[in-house]
Tab-separated table of C-alpha atoms in Angstrom:
chain	number	residue	atom	x	y	z
A	937	UNK	CA	-58.194	2.547	21.785
A	938	UNK	CA	-55.344	0.757	19.985
A	939	UNK	CA	-55.772	-2.729	18.642
A	940	UNK	CA	-53.173	-5.489	18.858
A	941	UNK	CA	-52.688	-5.936	15.096
A	942	UNK	CA	-50.135	-3.108	14.572
A	943	UNK	CA	-48.140	-4.386	17.545
A	944	UNK	CA	-48.042	-7.859	16.066
A	945	UNK	CA	-46.838	-6.476	12.729
A	946	UNK	CA	-44.125	-4.456	14.460
A	947	UNK	CA	-42.935	-7.623	16.169
A	948	UNK	CA	-42.331	-9.351	12.838
A	949	UNK	CA	-38.670	-9.603	11.821
A	950	UNK	CA	-38.829	-8.763	8.132
A	951	UNK	CA	-35.301	-10.073	7.629
A	952	UNK	CA	-36.746	-13.540	8.211
A	953	UNK	CA	-38.655	-13.129	4.951
A	954	UNK	CA	-35.455	-12.557	2.957
A	955	UNK	CA	-33.759	-15.536	1.306
A	956	UNK	CA	-30.207	-16.185	2.494
A	957	UNK	CA	-28.576	-15.107	-0.823
A	958	UNK	CA	-30.209	-11.663	-0.561
A	959	UNK	CA	-29.138	-11.309	3.063
A	960	UNK	CA	-25.553	-12.176	2.078
A	961	UNK	CA	-25.740	-9.635	-0.757
A	962	UNK	CA	-26.792	-6.917	1.707
A	963	UNK	CA	-23.926	-7.756	4.051
A	964	UNK	CA	-21.534	-7.858	1.108
A	965	UNK	CA	-22.229	-4.171	0.497
A	966	UNK	CA	-21.168	-3.278	4.026
A	967	UNK	CA	-17.563	-4.390	3.402
A	968	UNK	CA	-16.303	-2.836	6.654
A	969	UNK	CA	-15.128	-5.658	8.907
A	970	UNK	CA	-16.276	-3.867	12.086
A	971	UNK	CA	-19.846	-3.543	10.813
A	972	UNK	CA	-19.795	-7.191	9.764
A	973	UNK	CA	-18.536	-8.156	13.208
A	974	UNK	CA	-21.463	-6.365	14.822
A	975	UNK	CA	-23.862	-8.165	12.459
A	976	UNK	CA	-22.382	-11.484	13.538
A	977	UNK	CA	-23.428	-10.732	17.112
A	978	UNK	CA	-27.112	-10.197	16.237
A	979	UNK	CA	-28.185	-13.797	15.623
A	980	UNK	CA	-26.962	-17.163	14.413
A	981	UNK	CA	-28.438	-16.509	10.985
A	982	UNK	CA	-26.750	-13.121	10.709
A	983	UNK	CA	-23.514	-14.685	11.919
A	984	UNK	CA	-23.616	-17.338	9.226
A	985	UNK	CA	-24.571	-14.887	6.451
A	986	UNK	CA	-22.039	-12.201	7.392
A	987	UNK	CA	-19.161	-14.676	7.226
A	988	UNK	CA	-20.083	-15.560	3.618
A	989	UNK	CA	-19.336	-12.093	2.222
A	990	UNK	CA	-16.902	-11.842	-0.699
A	991	UNK	CA	-15.631	-8.271	-0.204
A	992	UNK	CA	-14.056	-7.032	3.047
A	993	UNK	CA	-12.293	-3.814	4.078
A	994	UNK	CA	-10.148	-3.818	7.226
A	995	UNK	CA	-9.286	-0.356	8.546
A	996	UNK	CA	-6.506	-0.387	11.111
A	997	UNK	CA	-7.279	2.506	13.454
A	998	UNK	CA	-4.125	2.463	15.541
A	999	UNK	CA	-1.267	0.270	16.670
A	1000	UNK	CA	-1.265	-0.792	20.323
A	1001	UNK	CA	1.932	-2.563	21.257
A	1002	UNK	CA	1.689	-5.654	23.384
A	1003	UNK	CA	4.956	-4.678	25.117
A	1004	UNK	CA	5.614	-1.396	26.818
A	1005	UNK	CA	9.036	-1.118	25.210
A	1006	UNK	CA	10.901	-2.907	22.431
A	1007	UNK	CA	12.898	-5.892	23.573
A	1008	UNK	CA	16.682	-5.923	23.081
A	1009	UNK	CA	16.366	-8.735	20.571
A	1010	UNK	CA	13.774	-6.737	18.651
A	1011	UNK	CA	16.044	-3.712	18.527
A	1012	UNK	CA	18.954	-5.886	17.498
A	1013	UNK	CA	16.951	-7.475	14.679
A	1014	UNK	CA	15.879	-4.076	13.379
A	1015	UNK	CA	19.470	-2.890	13.480
A	1016	UNK	CA	20.651	-5.922	11.495
A	1017	UNK	CA	17.896	-5.349	8.910
A	1018	UNK	CA	18.960	-1.740	8.519
A	1019	UNK	CA	22.594	-2.722	8.128
A	1020	UNK	CA	21.748	-5.289	5.466
A	1021	UNK	CA	19.732	-2.742	3.492
A	1022	UNK	CA	22.420	-0.110	3.736
A	1023	UNK	CA	25.061	-1.872	1.624
A	1024	UNK	CA	26.218	-0.267	-1.597
A	1025	UNK	CA	27.397	3.088	-2.856
A	1026	UNK	CA	24.890	5.001	-0.798
A	1027	UNK	CA	25.157	2.696	2.217
A	1028	UNK	CA	25.960	5.239	4.900
A	1029	UNK	CA	23.200	7.600	3.800
A	1030	UNK	CA	20.585	4.855	3.653
A	1031	UNK	CA	21.731	3.477	7.018
A	1032	UNK	CA	21.251	6.870	8.623
A	1033	UNK	CA	17.832	7.256	6.993
A	1034	UNK	CA	16.635	3.817	8.028
A	1035	UNK	CA	17.940	4.206	11.559
A	1036	UNK	CA	16.102	7.477	12.154
A	1037	UNK	CA	12.773	7.262	10.324
A	1038	UNK	CA	12.251	3.746	9.050
A	1039	UNK	CA	13.117	1.079	11.635
A	1040	UNK	CA	10.311	1.968	14.033
A	1041	UNK	CA	7.599	2.176	11.327
A	1042	UNK	CA	8.651	-1.251	10.017
A	1043	UNK	CA	8.425	-2.659	13.556
A	1044	UNK	CA	4.961	-1.127	13.854
A	1045	UNK	CA	3.832	-2.637	10.534
A	1046	UNK	CA	5.208	-5.994	11.685
A	1047	UNK	CA	3.134	-5.680	14.866
A	1048	UNK	CA	-0.028	-4.730	12.980
A	1049	UNK	CA	-0.144	-7.716	10.659
A	1050	UNK	CA	1.462	-10.553	12.604
A	1051	UNK	CA	-0.721	-12.250	15.251
A	1052	UNK	CA	0.044	-12.249	18.982
A	1053	UNK	CA	2.093	-9.053	18.723
A	1054	UNK	CA	-0.485	-6.266	18.798
A	1055	UNK	CA	-4.212	-5.688	18.740
A	1056	UNK	CA	-6.471	-4.075	16.177
A	1057	UNK	CA	-8.388	-1.367	18.009
A	1058	UNK	CA	-12.171	-1.835	18.233
A	1059	UNK	CA	-12.128	-5.144	16.336
A	1060	UNK	CA	-12.101	-7.573	19.269
A	1061	UNK	CA	-8.419	-6.719	19.851
A	1062	UNK	CA	-7.053	-8.989	17.140
A	1063	UNK	CA	-4.678	-8.622	14.233
A	1064	UNK	CA	-6.177	-8.447	10.707
A	1065	UNK	CA	-5.210	-12.096	10.147
A	1066	UNK	CA	-7.183	-13.166	13.207
A	1067	UNK	CA	-10.141	-10.938	12.387
A	1068	UNK	CA	-10.384	-12.446	8.909
A	1069	UNK	CA	-9.857	-16.054	9.938
A	1070	UNK	CA	-13.557	-17.013	9.975
A	1071	UNK	CA	-14.361	-15.329	6.649
A	1072	UNK	CA	-14.022	-18.274	4.261
A	1073	UNK	CA	-15.437	-16.782	1.031
A	1074	UNK	CA	-13.404	-13.578	0.656
A	1075	UNK	CA	-12.573	-12.705	-2.943
A	1076	UNK	CA	-11.686	-9.014	-2.579
A	1077	UNK	CA	-9.741	-7.691	0.417
A	1078	UNK	CA	-8.540	-4.187	1.206
A	1079	UNK	CA	-6.468	-3.333	4.281
A	1080	UNK	CA	-6.000	0.333	5.190
A	1081	UNK	CA	-3.153	1.249	7.550
A	1082	UNK	CA	-3.361	4.354	9.781
A	1083	UNK	CA	-0.458	6.047	7.954
A	1084	UNK	CA	2.448	5.562	5.557
A	1085	UNK	CA	5.748	4.173	6.815
A	1086	UNK	CA	7.979	6.858	5.313
A	1087	UNK	CA	8.449	10.124	7.148
A	1088	UNK	CA	9.687	13.168	5.230
A	1089	UNK	CA	9.831	16.898	5.698
A	1090	UNK	CA	6.594	18.845	5.605
A	1091	UNK	CA	5.709	19.917	2.101
A	1092	UNK	CA	7.535	17.040	0.399
A	1093	UNK	CA	5.726	14.464	-1.712
A	1094	UNK	CA	6.416	10.741	-2.036
A	1095	UNK	CA	3.966	8.162	-3.363
A	1096	UNK	CA	4.490	4.606	-4.567
A	1097	UNK	CA	2.457	1.798	-6.086
A	1098	UNK	CA	3.841	-1.734	-6.274
A	1099	UNK	CA	2.667	-4.998	-7.834
A	1100	UNK	CA	3.752	-8.324	-6.353
A	1101	UNK	CA	3.430	-12.010	-7.094
A	1102	UNK	CA	5.857	-14.180	-5.150
A	1103	UNK	CA	8.302	-11.297	-5.662
A	1104	UNK	CA	8.271	-7.724	-6.910
A	1105	UNK	CA	6.848	-7.413	-10.435
A	1106	UNK	CA	6.828	-3.653	-10.791
A	1107	UNK	CA	6.814	-0.417	-8.845
A	1108	UNK	CA	6.129	3.211	-9.696
A	1109	UNK	CA	7.330	6.051	-7.465
A	1110	UNK	CA	6.356	9.716	-7.710
A	1111	UNK	CA	8.147	12.300	-5.593
A	1112	UNK	CA	8.787	16.017	-5.259
A	1113	UNK	CA	10.801	18.096	-2.823
A	1114	UNK	CA	7.779	20.411	-2.461
A	1115	UNK	CA	4.492	21.295	-4.155
A	1116	UNK	CA	2.234	24.329	-4.131
A	1117	UNK	CA	-0.614	26.036	-5.957
A	1118	UNK	CA	0.157	27.558	-9.349
A	1119	UNK	CA	1.245	31.185	-9.447
A	1120	UNK	CA	0.687	33.574	-12.347
A	1121	UNK	CA	4.227	33.180	-13.765
A	1122	UNK	CA	4.859	29.516	-12.901
A	1123	UNK	CA	4.810	28.194	-16.464
A	1124	UNK	CA	7.325	30.775	-17.726
A	1125	UNK	CA	9.696	29.910	-14.890
A	1126	UNK	CA	9.965	26.315	-16.133
A	1127	UNK	CA	11.625	27.286	-19.417
A	1128	UNK	CA	13.886	29.908	-17.858
A	1129	UNK	CA	15.428	27.752	-15.119
A	1130	UNK	CA	14.815	24.139	-16.148
A	1131	UNK	CA	17.881	23.504	-18.326
A	1132	UNK	CA	20.359	24.851	-15.790
A	1133	UNK	CA	18.864	22.884	-12.905
A	1134	UNK	CA	18.758	19.644	-14.898
A	1135	UNK	CA	22.483	19.949	-15.623
A	1136	UNK	CA	23.175	20.076	-11.889
A	1137	UNK	CA	20.842	17.197	-11.083
A	1138	UNK	CA	23.536	14.501	-11.157
A	1139	UNK	CA	26.207	16.516	-9.344
A	1140	UNK	CA	24.523	18.329	-6.451
A	1141	UNK	CA	23.029	15.343	-4.612
A	1142	UNK	CA	19.705	15.315	-6.428
A	1143	UNK	CA	20.192	11.858	-7.909
A	1144	UNK	CA	21.425	10.474	-4.580
A	1145	UNK	CA	18.265	11.733	-2.866
A	1146	UNK	CA	16.096	9.989	-5.479
A	1147	UNK	CA	17.993	6.734	-4.914
A	1148	UNK	CA	17.200	7.010	-1.205
A	1149	UNK	CA	13.523	7.606	-2.033
A	1150	UNK	CA	13.559	4.519	-4.236
A	1151	UNK	CA	15.252	2.242	-1.688
A	1152	UNK	CA	12.992	3.257	1.197
A	1153	UNK	CA	9.843	2.880	-0.922
A	1154	UNK	CA	10.925	-0.601	-2.045
A	1155	UNK	CA	11.667	-1.671	1.528
A	1156	UNK	CA	8.238	-0.434	2.639
A	1157	UNK	CA	6.568	-2.359	-0.203
A	1158	UNK	CA	8.539	-5.567	0.440
A	1159	UNK	CA	7.761	-5.414	4.170
A	1160	UNK	CA	4.037	-5.163	3.457
A	1161	UNK	CA	4.265	-8.051	1.000
A	1162	UNK	CA	6.067	-10.293	3.496
A	1163	UNK	CA	3.475	-9.670	6.205
A	1164	UNK	CA	0.572	-10.486	3.857
A	1165	UNK	CA	1.727	-14.009	3.083
A	1166	UNK	CA	-0.149	-15.724	5.916
A	1167	UNK	CA	-3.412	-13.961	5.005
A	1168	UNK	CA	-3.010	-15.036	1.361
A	1169	UNK	CA	-2.331	-18.614	2.453
A	1170	UNK	CA	-5.341	-18.687	4.806
A	1171	UNK	CA	-7.775	-17.479	2.110
A	1172	UNK	CA	-7.562	-19.585	-1.061
A	1173	UNK	CA	-10.668	-17.875	-2.477
A	1174	UNK	CA	-8.952	-14.477	-2.499
A	1175	UNK	CA	-8.729	-12.978	-6.009
A	1176	UNK	CA	-7.906	-9.314	-5.390
A	1177	UNK	CA	-5.851	-7.788	-2.584
A	1178	UNK	CA	-4.875	-4.191	-1.824
A	1179	UNK	CA	-2.860	-2.890	1.114
A	1180	UNK	CA	-2.776	0.893	1.381
A	1181	UNK	CA	-2.788	3.647	4.015
A	1182	UNK	CA	-5.035	6.575	4.849
A	1183	UNK	CA	-2.354	9.014	3.699
A	1184	UNK	CA	-2.306	7.474	0.236
A	1185	UNK	CA	1.485	7.247	0.449
A	1186	UNK	CA	1.897	3.666	-0.697
A	1187	UNK	CA	-0.301	1.001	-2.284
A	1188	UNK	CA	0.503	-2.672	-2.784
A	1189	UNK	CA	-1.757	-4.619	-5.127
A	1190	UNK	CA	-2.042	-8.281	-6.060
A	1191	UNK	CA	-4.391	-9.799	-8.643
A	1192	UNK	CA	-5.664	-13.326	-9.043
A	1193	UNK	CA	-2.662	-14.717	-10.935
A	1194	UNK	CA	-0.229	-13.013	-8.572
A	1195	UNK	CA	-1.976	-14.414	-5.502
A	1196	UNK	CA	-1.942	-17.923	-6.965
A	1197	UNK	CA	1.750	-17.562	-7.745
A	1198	UNK	CA	2.476	-16.576	-4.138
A	1199	UNK	CA	0.572	-19.617	-2.848
A	1200	UNK	CA	2.540	-21.935	-5.149
A	1201	UNK	CA	5.918	-20.362	-4.435
A	1202	UNK	CA	6.000	-18.507	-1.097
A	1203	UNK	CA	8.382	-15.569	-1.068
A	1204	UNK	CA	11.688	-15.865	0.736
A	1205	UNK	CA	12.688	-13.307	3.333
A	1206	UNK	CA	15.706	-11.129	2.577
A	1207	UNK	CA	17.281	-12.499	5.758
A	1208	UNK	CA	16.251	-14.280	8.931
A	1209	UNK	CA	15.711	-10.943	10.689
A	1210	UNK	CA	14.587	-8.606	7.894
A	1211	UNK	CA	10.862	-9.487	7.975
A	1212	UNK	CA	10.450	-8.482	4.347
A	1213	UNK	CA	10.529	-10.081	0.917
A	1214	UNK	CA	13.866	-9.885	-0.888
A	1215	UNK	CA	13.992	-7.230	-3.596
A	1216	UNK	CA	15.491	-8.664	-6.829
A	1217	UNK	CA	17.973	-6.972	-9.145
A	1218	UNK	CA	16.146	-4.081	-10.756
A	1219	UNK	CA	16.120	-2.058	-13.951
A	1220	UNK	CA	14.825	1.477	-13.531
A	1221	UNK	CA	13.850	4.466	-15.613
A	1222	UNK	CA	13.861	7.852	-13.910
A	1223	UNK	CA	12.368	11.121	-15.137
A	1224	UNK	CA	13.174	14.437	-13.496
A	1225	UNK	CA	11.778	17.954	-13.807
A	1226	UNK	CA	13.194	20.827	-11.723
A	1227	UNK	CA	9.748	22.400	-11.803
A	1228	UNK	CA	6.610	20.750	-13.158
A	1229	UNK	CA	3.420	22.733	-13.774
A	1230	UNK	CA	0.123	20.845	-13.720
A	1231	UNK	CA	-2.452	23.188	-15.303
A	1232	UNK	CA	-5.458	20.922	-14.784
A	1233	UNK	CA	-4.685	20.362	-11.099
A	1234	UNK	CA	-3.434	23.910	-10.540
A	1235	UNK	CA	-0.229	22.705	-8.868
A	1236	UNK	CA	3.501	23.203	-9.240
A	1237	UNK	CA	5.869	20.376	-8.210
A	1238	UNK	CA	9.434	21.376	-7.364
A	1239	UNK	CA	12.068	18.706	-8.010
A	1240	UNK	CA	9.463	16.355	-9.491
A	1241	UNK	CA	10.649	12.774	-9.996
A	1242	UNK	CA	9.038	9.684	-11.501
A	1243	UNK	CA	10.648	6.238	-11.235
A	1244	UNK	CA	9.441	3.121	-13.088
A	1245	UNK	CA	10.936	-0.150	-11.794
A	1246	UNK	CA	11.000	-3.704	-13.150
A	1247	UNK	CA	13.090	-6.753	-12.173
A	1248	UNK	CA	16.036	-7.375	-14.488
A	1249	UNK	CA	15.109	-10.153	-16.881
A	1250	UNK	CA	11.446	-9.194	-16.817
A	1251	UNK	CA	9.578	-7.054	-19.349
A	1252	UNK	CA	11.457	-3.763	-18.924
A	1253	UNK	CA	10.921	-2.200	-22.355
A	1254	UNK	CA	8.338	0.532	-22.777
A	1255	UNK	CA	8.275	1.536	-19.132
A	1256	UNK	CA	7.028	4.918	-20.347
A	1257	UNK	CA	3.476	3.668	-19.908
A	1258	UNK	CA	3.048	1.319	-22.867
A	1259	UNK	CA	2.982	-1.754	-20.664
A	1260	UNK	CA	0.584	-0.312	-18.126
A	1261	UNK	CA	2.951	0.196	-15.198
A	1262	UNK	CA	2.494	3.969	-15.309
A	1263	UNK	CA	-0.968	4.130	-16.826
A	1264	UNK	CA	-3.395	4.320	-13.938
A	1265	UNK	CA	-0.694	4.099	-11.260
A	1266	UNK	CA	-1.827	7.392	-9.759
A	1267	UNK	CA	-5.104	9.292	-9.819
A	1268	UNK	CA	-5.989	12.939	-10.239
A	1269	UNK	CA	-3.161	15.457	-10.067
A	1270	UNK	CA	-0.559	12.744	-9.564
A	1271	UNK	CA	-1.735	10.912	-12.665
A	1272	UNK	CA	-1.404	14.176	-14.588
A	1273	UNK	CA	2.127	14.536	-13.217
A	1274	UNK	CA	3.114	11.006	-14.299
A	1275	UNK	CA	1.810	11.556	-17.836
A	1276	UNK	CA	3.723	14.828	-18.116
A	1277	UNK	CA	6.956	13.396	-16.690
A	1278	UNK	CA	7.398	10.611	-19.260
A	1279	UNK	CA	7.818	13.225	-22.001
A	1280	UNK	CA	11.040	14.455	-20.427
A	1281	UNK	CA	14.637	13.212	-20.487
A	1282	UNK	CA	15.078	9.639	-19.201
A	1283	UNK	CA	17.801	8.395	-16.838
A	1284	UNK	CA	18.565	4.639	-16.816
A	1285	UNK	CA	19.719	2.924	-13.629
A	1286	UNK	CA	20.184	-0.566	-12.229
A	1287	UNK	CA	20.099	-1.734	-8.626
A	1288	UNK	CA	21.496	-4.909	-7.036
A	1289	UNK	CA	19.186	-7.200	-5.022
A	1290	UNK	CA	18.858	-6.482	-1.309
C-alpha cells in the first residue's frame, strides 16, 4: 500500500526553491524567443523572469504577407528604389538585376521587420520588433532570416559581412562563379591558366560582374540596417546585434559603440521610398583569382573574388587584413579563401554614394 509522502513530494514545485537570479540565468541559456514565450505562459513568476533575459535569438521561419498581392503604390516604390540604385556606368545592368531578383526580396525583408505588415510564424503572429517589445534587459540579440536576399545561379557563391554604426563602416564580400571538390590536378591547373585568365578579367565582363555583386550586397546590407533602427531605439540596453540568414549568405553586425552611435545619430534613408540606409562614397580593394585551390578545405573556387570596402575618408589603408576587416570575416573554408586571396594582385576602385 502506497503512502501519501511520495505524492506530496511530487507535488512540490522545485522551481519555487530557486532564487530569481538563478531562474533568470536558466532562461538566459534558452535564448530562443519561442521557448521564452512558452515559459512566459507558465506562471507570473516565469513570465517576469523570462522577460529579464539578456541574450535572445529570433528565428524567422517564414514570411506571411498581410496582403494577398502587392499594392500598386508598393510596386511603384520598389520600382523607384531600383531606378535610384541603377544610376552610373553599370546602371542598365544593375536595373535589370534589381528588377528581376532583388525587388521582391527587399519587399519581403521590409515586411519581416516592420510592424503591421506581416506576421512572424509561430511567435504569436508578430514582427520581431513586436515580439521583443517586452524584453527590457536585452544585451545580445541575433535575428536569423529564412534565407538570403540575393538569388544567383546554382553552384555560384556569394557571401558578405558588413559592419554598421549610423552608416556603413566596412564590408567584406567573397564570391565565386562556381566551387567544387578538389581534383587530382587542380593545383597544377592554377599556374597553367591563371595568368591568361587574369589578363582578360577587365575586358570580358568579369569586373562588371563583380561590381554588380558588390552593389547588390551593399543594398542588401543597407536594407537590413535601415529596418533594424526601431529595434535599436526600443532597446537601449542592447550591446551586441547580429542579423544573418540560415543560408549564411549575409551577416550584419553592430557592437556597443556602433549601436550607441546609431541611437545618437539615426541613419537617413537613401530616399523617401528606398527603405534602406544611404551607402556613402566608398573605397574598395578587390582581389581576383581565376581558380583558387583551398587544400585544407578540399575545394576549388572558380572565378574567386574578394572585396574589402571602406567609406572614403575613413581608415582605408591596410585593408589586406591588418585592420581586422578581413581577419575573422569568414569561417572555415571561406576564411581560408580570404587569407589566400589577399596575397594576389590588388585592384583599386571607388564608388559614388547611392
